[in-house]
Every structure is written in C-alpha cells, then in structure tokens.
Amino acid sequence: MEFAPQKLLKMIDENKKNTNMYLKILESYVNMSIYYQSAIDEIETKLKIIDRELSYHETIGRANMLHQVQSRVKSFESILKKLERKNLMYSPEIVEKELLDIAGIRIICSYIDDIYLILNSLSQQSDITILEVEDYIKEPKESGYRSLHAILEIPVFFFKETRKLKVEIQFRTIAMDFWASLEHGLRYKMTTTEPELAKRLISSALTIATMEEEMLAIRNEIEQQKLNASNNR
C-alpha cells in the first residue's frame, strides 16, 4: 500500500505516532532499514579489507588511508520529507526504486589520490556496480564544496533471498570534511544570503584546497626520496 508522506509527517508533528496505521507503516520502515544496514555492513567489510591490503602494498604501502568511516540509514522522517519534496507516495517499493541515499557511508581519506584509489578498487569488484559518480573535487560546487559522491549497487544475501541494494558513498579528505562541517554550521546560522560572507567561505575553500595540494606534493616527494634510497642500496 502507498501512503501520503504529508499525512504521516502531520501525525509525527501532532504526536499521533501510536496509532495502528502509523505503527504498521513504521514497522515496514524498520524491516526495510535492516536490509539497508546489511548493505552498509557489506561495503564497510570491503573497505576494511582494501585498507588492510593497501597498507602492506609493495608500491603504495601507506597505512590508514581510510582516516574515518561513518555510516547511517536514513531516518523515517527524513525519507518522508524527501518523498514529499519529490511529490512521491510512501511505500518500501517506492523508496527502494526512487531514493538512492537510504544507505549512506562517508569515507574520510587523508589525501585526494586515496579517494580515487579506493573508488577504483571498489569498482573492480565483481559484485559491485557503480551506478553514478558526481565528482565535486574536479568540479567543485559554486559554494566551494568539494567531495566525490558515488552510488553503488551490491547484492546482499539474506536467509531466503538475495537483494540488490543501493548505497551512497561520499568521499572527502580530512581537509574537505573540515571545511564542509564548519561551513554547514555557519550557513545554518546565517539568517539571510550575505554575498560578502559567501565569498569569504568560497575563498577559505580555495585556501584549504591549495594547502591540500601542497601537502600531497610534500608526501609524494618524501615517498620518492624513500624509493630512491631503497633502490640505491
């Protein structure tokens, strides 16, 4: 059955979450969230294996390329609000078909090249399909925001069925995450659109990007020096 998200959101606002209809619909969300959490678990396991292997790789050999991994399943209320914006009804089938970010993982890497290395490794795995990539590193948003977003599809094996589920992965470096986190809080506090402050936020993003490129260049030079020293032994 399909339900209007506006009606369900109104029930939440009016604190009528104990009605039989709401509880039944909420149960469908809980069951659905189990599937998506399992998809997150599958991807996170793959990431741990990739990170472990790359830390001992003969030519790469950098430990902790994955600085941090965060994950979440979109809340019931957030799903309803997104469906409302898209003028869609609520049902588990509609959610699975129309929304790509129910399962979300944020990967924080140390350097930009780590991001592309890990994404490439995931893309070569036979059970993963890359459905979509939005690269805001090569082409940052007007606000200065930089990140790489990828939608993956992965089969998850359950007790009596196998389901292909979509997971959104957001890649950031430590520097990108620093800027994005602070920028989000600052924009939330801005009561109006203030062009001068917006320009300063963009300028700070460019400064951080320049610094990040310099840190990467320094790392590459150090690694090259170590490689030359090893070859000369």
CSV table of C-alpha atoms in Angstrom, one decimal:
chain,number,residue,atom,x,y,z
A,1,MET,CA,0.0,0.0,0.0
A,2,GLU,CA,1.0,3.6,-0.6
A,3,PHE,CA,0.6,6.5,1.8
A,4,ALA,CA,0.9,10.2,1.5
A,5,PRO,CA,4.1,11.4,3.3
A,6,GLN,CA,2.3,14.7,4.2
A,7,LYS,CA,-0.2,12.7,6.3
A,8,LEU,CA,2.5,10.7,8.1
A,9,LEU,CA,4.5,13.9,8.8
A,10,LYS,CA,1.5,15.5,10.2
A,11,MET,CA,1.0,12.5,12.5
A,12,ILE,CA,4.5,13.0,13.8
A,13,ASP,CA,4.0,16.7,14.3
A,14,GLU,CA,0.8,16.1,16.2
A,15,ASN,CA,2.4,13.3,18.3
A,16,LYS,CA,0.0,10.6,17.0
A,17,LYS,CA,2.7,8.0,16.4
A,18,ASN,CA,0.9,5.4,18.5
A,19,THR,CA,-1.9,4.8,16.1
A,20,ASN,CA,-2.3,1.4,14.5
A,21,MET,CA,-1.7,2.8,11.0
A,22,TYR,CA,1.4,4.7,11.9
A,23,LEU,CA,2.9,1.7,13.8
A,24,LYS,CA,2.2,-0.6,10.9
A,25,ILE,CA,3.9,1.8,8.4
A,26,LEU,CA,6.8,2.3,10.8
A,27,GLU,CA,7.3,-1.5,11.0
A,28,SER,CA,7.7,-1.6,7.2
A,29,TYR,CA,10.4,1.1,7.6
A,30,VAL,CA,12.2,-0.9,10.3
A,31,ASN,CA,12.2,-4.0,8.2
A,32,MET,CA,13.5,-2.1,5.2
A,33,SER,CA,16.2,-0.5,7.3
A,34,ILE,CA,17.5,-3.9,8.2
A,35,TYR,CA,18.2,-4.6,4.5
A,36,TYR,CA,20.0,-1.3,4.0
A,37,GLN,CA,22.1,-1.6,7.2
A,38,SER,CA,23.2,-5.0,5.9
A,39,ALA,CA,24.2,-3.4,2.6
A,40,ILE,CA,26.3,-0.9,4.6
A,41,ASP,CA,27.9,-3.8,6.5
A,42,GLU,CA,28.9,-5.4,3.3
A,43,ILE,CA,30.6,-2.3,1.9
A,44,GLU,CA,32.3,-1.5,5.2
A,45,THR,CA,33.8,-5.0,5.3
A,46,LYS,CA,35.1,-4.5,1.8
A,47,LEU,CA,36.6,-1.1,2.8
A,48,LYS,CA,38.4,-2.7,5.8
A,49,ILE,CA,39.9,-5.4,3.5
A,50,ILE,CA,41.0,-2.8,0.9
A,51,ASP,CA,42.6,-0.6,3.6
A,52,ARG,CA,44.5,-3.5,5.1
A,53,GLU,CA,45.8,-4.7,1.8
A,54,LEU,CA,46.9,-1.2,0.6
A,55,SER,CA,48.8,-0.6,3.9
A,56,TYR,CA,51.1,-3.5,3.0
A,57,HIS,CA,51.1,-3.0,-0.8
A,58,GLU,CA,54.7,-3.1,-2.1
A,59,THR,CA,54.4,0.1,-4.1
A,60,ILE,CA,51.7,2.0,-2.1
A,61,GLY,CA,52.3,0.9,1.4
A,62,ARG,CA,50.5,3.7,3.3
A,63,ALA,CA,48.8,2.8,6.5
A,64,ASN,CA,45.3,4.2,7.4
A,65,MET,CA,44.3,5.5,4.0
A,66,LEU,CA,40.8,5.4,5.4
A,67,HIS,CA,41.1,8.0,8.1
A,68,GLN,CA,37.4,7.6,9.2
A,69,VAL,CA,34.3,5.8,8.0
A,70,GLN,CA,30.8,6.9,9.1
A,71,SER,CA,27.5,5.4,8.1
A,72,ARG,CA,23.8,5.8,8.6
A,73,VAL,CA,20.4,4.5,7.4
A,74,LYS,CA,18.2,7.5,6.5
A,75,SER,CA,15.6,8.1,9.2
A,76,PHE,CA,11.9,7.5,8.6
A,77,GLU,CA,11.1,11.2,9.0
A,78,SER,CA,13.9,12.2,6.6
A,79,ILE,CA,12.6,9.7,4.0
A,80,LEU,CA,9.1,11.2,4.3
A,81,LYS,CA,10.4,14.7,3.8
A,82,LYS,CA,12.4,13.7,0.7
A,83,LEU,CA,9.4,11.9,-0.8
A,84,GLU,CA,7.2,15.0,-0.1
A,85,ARG,CA,9.8,17.2,-2.0
A,86,LYS,CA,9.7,14.8,-4.9
A,87,ASN,CA,5.8,14.5,-4.8
A,88,LEU,CA,6.0,10.8,-4.3
A,89,MET,CA,3.9,8.5,-2.1
A,90,TYR,CA,5.5,6.3,0.7
A,91,SER,CA,5.9,2.6,0.3
A,92,PRO,CA,9.0,0.4,0.7
A,93,GLU,CA,8.9,-0.3,-3.0
A,94,ILE,CA,8.8,3.3,-4.0
A,95,VAL,CA,11.6,4.2,-1.5
A,96,GLU,CA,13.8,1.4,-2.9
A,97,LYS,CA,13.2,2.4,-6.5
A,98,GLU,CA,13.3,6.2,-6.3
A,99,LEU,CA,15.7,7.1,-3.4
A,100,LEU,CA,19.4,6.4,-3.9
A,101,ASP,CA,20.7,7.6,-0.5
A,102,ILE,CA,18.8,5.5,2.1
A,103,ALA,CA,22.0,3.8,3.0
A,104,GLY,CA,24.9,6.2,3.3
A,105,ILE,CA,28.6,5.9,4.0
A,106,ARG,CA,31.0,8.8,4.4
A,107,ILE,CA,34.6,8.0,3.9
A,108,ILE,CA,37.3,10.4,5.1
A,109,CYS,CA,40.7,9.9,3.5
A,110,SER,CA,44.0,11.6,4.2
A,111,TYR,CA,44.7,12.6,0.5
A,112,ILE,CA,42.8,13.2,-2.7
A,113,ASP,CA,44.6,10.3,-4.6
A,114,ASP,CA,43.5,7.9,-1.8
A,115,ILE,CA,39.8,8.7,-2.8
A,116,TYR,CA,40.3,7.7,-6.4
A,117,LEU,CA,42.4,4.7,-5.5
A,118,ILE,CA,39.7,3.3,-3.1
A,119,LEU,CA,36.8,4.0,-5.5
A,120,ASN,CA,38.7,2.3,-8.3
A,121,SER,CA,39.3,-0.7,-6.1
A,122,LEU,CA,35.6,-1.0,-5.3
A,123,SER,CA,34.6,-0.6,-9.0
A,124,GLN,CA,36.8,-3.6,-9.9
A,125,GLN,CA,35.0,-6.0,-7.5
A,126,SER,CA,32.7,-8.3,-9.5
A,127,ASP,CA,29.7,-7.9,-7.2
A,128,ILE,CA,29.7,-4.1,-7.1
A,129,THR,CA,28.1,-2.0,-9.8
A,130,ILE,CA,28.9,1.7,-9.9
A,131,LEU,CA,25.6,3.4,-10.9
A,132,GLU,CA,26.6,7.1,-10.7
A,133,VAL,CA,29.5,9.3,-9.8
A,134,GLU,CA,29.4,13.0,-9.1
A,135,ASP,CA,32.9,14.5,-8.8
A,136,TYR,CA,32.8,17.7,-6.9
A,137,ILE,CA,36.6,17.5,-6.4
A,138,LYS,CA,37.4,18.1,-10.0
A,139,GLU,CA,34.5,20.4,-10.4
A,140,PRO,CA,33.6,22.0,-7.0
A,141,LYS,CA,30.2,23.4,-6.4
A,142,GLU,CA,29.8,27.2,-6.6
A,143,SER,CA,29.7,27.3,-2.8
A,144,GLY,CA,33.2,25.9,-2.6
A,145,TYR,CA,32.0,22.4,-1.5
A,146,ARG,CA,34.3,19.6,-2.6
A,147,SER,CA,33.6,15.9,-2.3
A,148,LEU,CA,33.0,12.8,-4.5
A,149,HIS,CA,29.7,11.1,-4.4
A,150,ALA,CA,29.1,7.6,-5.8
A,151,ILE,CA,26.1,5.4,-5.9
A,152,LEU,CA,26.9,1.7,-5.7
A,153,GLU,CA,24.7,-1.4,-6.0
A,154,ILE,CA,25.6,-4.5,-4.2
A,155,PRO,CA,23.9,-7.9,-3.7
A,156,VAL,CA,23.1,-8.8,-0.1
A,157,PHE,CA,22.4,-12.4,0.8
A,158,PHE,CA,19.7,-12.9,3.3
A,159,PHE,CA,18.1,-16.0,4.8
A,160,LYS,CA,15.6,-16.7,2.0
A,161,GLU,CA,16.5,-14.1,-0.7
A,162,THR,CA,19.2,-12.1,-2.4
A,163,ARG,CA,18.5,-8.4,-2.8
A,164,LYS,CA,20.4,-5.8,-4.8
A,165,LEU,CA,20.6,-2.6,-2.8
A,166,LYS,CA,21.9,0.9,-3.4
A,167,VAL,CA,24.4,2.6,-1.2
A,168,GLU,CA,25.6,6.2,-1.5
A,169,ILE,CA,29.2,6.7,-0.7
A,170,GLN,CA,30.5,10.2,0.0
A,171,PHE,CA,34.3,10.6,-0.2
A,172,ARG,CA,36.1,13.5,1.5
A,173,THR,CA,39.6,14.2,2.6
A,174,ILE,CA,40.3,15.4,6.1
A,175,ALA,CA,40.6,19.0,4.8
A,176,MET,CA,37.3,18.8,2.8
A,177,ASP,CA,35.5,17.4,5.8
A,178,PHE,CA,36.9,20.2,8.0
A,179,TRP,CA,35.6,22.9,5.6
A,180,ALA,CA,32.2,21.2,4.9
A,181,SER,CA,31.4,20.7,8.5
A,182,LEU,CA,32.2,24.2,9.6
A,183,GLU,CA,30.6,25.7,6.5
A,184,HIS,CA,27.3,23.8,7.2
A,185,GLY,CA,27.1,25.2,10.7
A,186,LEU,CA,27.9,28.8,9.6
A,187,ARG,CA,25.4,28.8,6.8
A,188,TYR,CA,22.7,27.4,9.2
A,189,LYS,CA,23.4,30.5,11.4
A,190,MET,CA,23.1,32.9,8.5
A,191,THR,CA,19.6,34.4,8.6
A,192,THR,CA,19.9,35.9,5.1
A,193,THR,CA,22.0,35.4,2.0
A,194,GLU,CA,25.0,37.6,2.6
A,195,PRO,CA,27.2,37.8,-0.6
A,196,GLU,CA,30.3,39.0,1.2
A,197,LEU,CA,30.3,36.2,3.8
A,198,ALA,CA,29.6,33.7,1.0
A,199,LYS,CA,32.6,35.0,-0.9
A,200,ARG,CA,34.8,34.5,2.2
A,201,LEU,CA,33.6,30.9,2.6
A,202,ILE,CA,34.5,30.3,-1.0
A,203,SER,CA,37.9,31.9,-0.5
A,204,SER,CA,38.5,29.7,2.5
A,205,ALA,CA,37.6,26.6,0.5
A,206,LEU,CA,40.2,27.7,-2.2
A,207,THR,CA,42.8,28.3,0.5
A,208,ILE,CA,42.3,24.8,2.0
A,209,ALA,CA,42.4,23.2,-1.5
A,210,THR,CA,45.7,24.9,-2.2
A,211,MET,CA,47.1,23.8,1.2
A,212,GLU,CA,45.9,20.3,0.5
A,213,GLU,CA,47.7,20.1,-2.9
A,214,GLU,CA,50.9,21.3,-1.2
A,215,MET,CA,50.6,18.6,1.5
A,216,LEU,CA,50.1,16.0,-1.2
A,217,ALA,CA,53.1,17.3,-3.2
A,218,ILE,CA,55.2,17.0,0.0
A,219,ARG,CA,54.1,13.5,0.7
A,220,ASN,CA,54.9,12.4,-2.9
A,221,GLU,CA,58.3,13.9,-2.7
A,222,ILE,CA,59.0,12.1,0.6
A,223,GLU,CA,57.8,8.8,-0.8
A,224,GLN,CA,60.0,9.3,-3.9
A,225,GLN,CA,63.1,10.0,-1.8
A,226,LYS,CA,62.4,6.8,0.2
A,227,LEU,CA,62.0,4.9,-3.0
A,228,ASN,CA,65.3,6.3,-4.5
A,229,ALA,CA,67.2,5.5,-1.3
A,230,SER,CA,65.8,1.9,-1.3
A,231,ASN,CA,66.8,1.5,-5.0
A,232,ASN,CA,70.4,2.7,-4.3
A,233,ARG,CA,71.1,0.2,-1.5
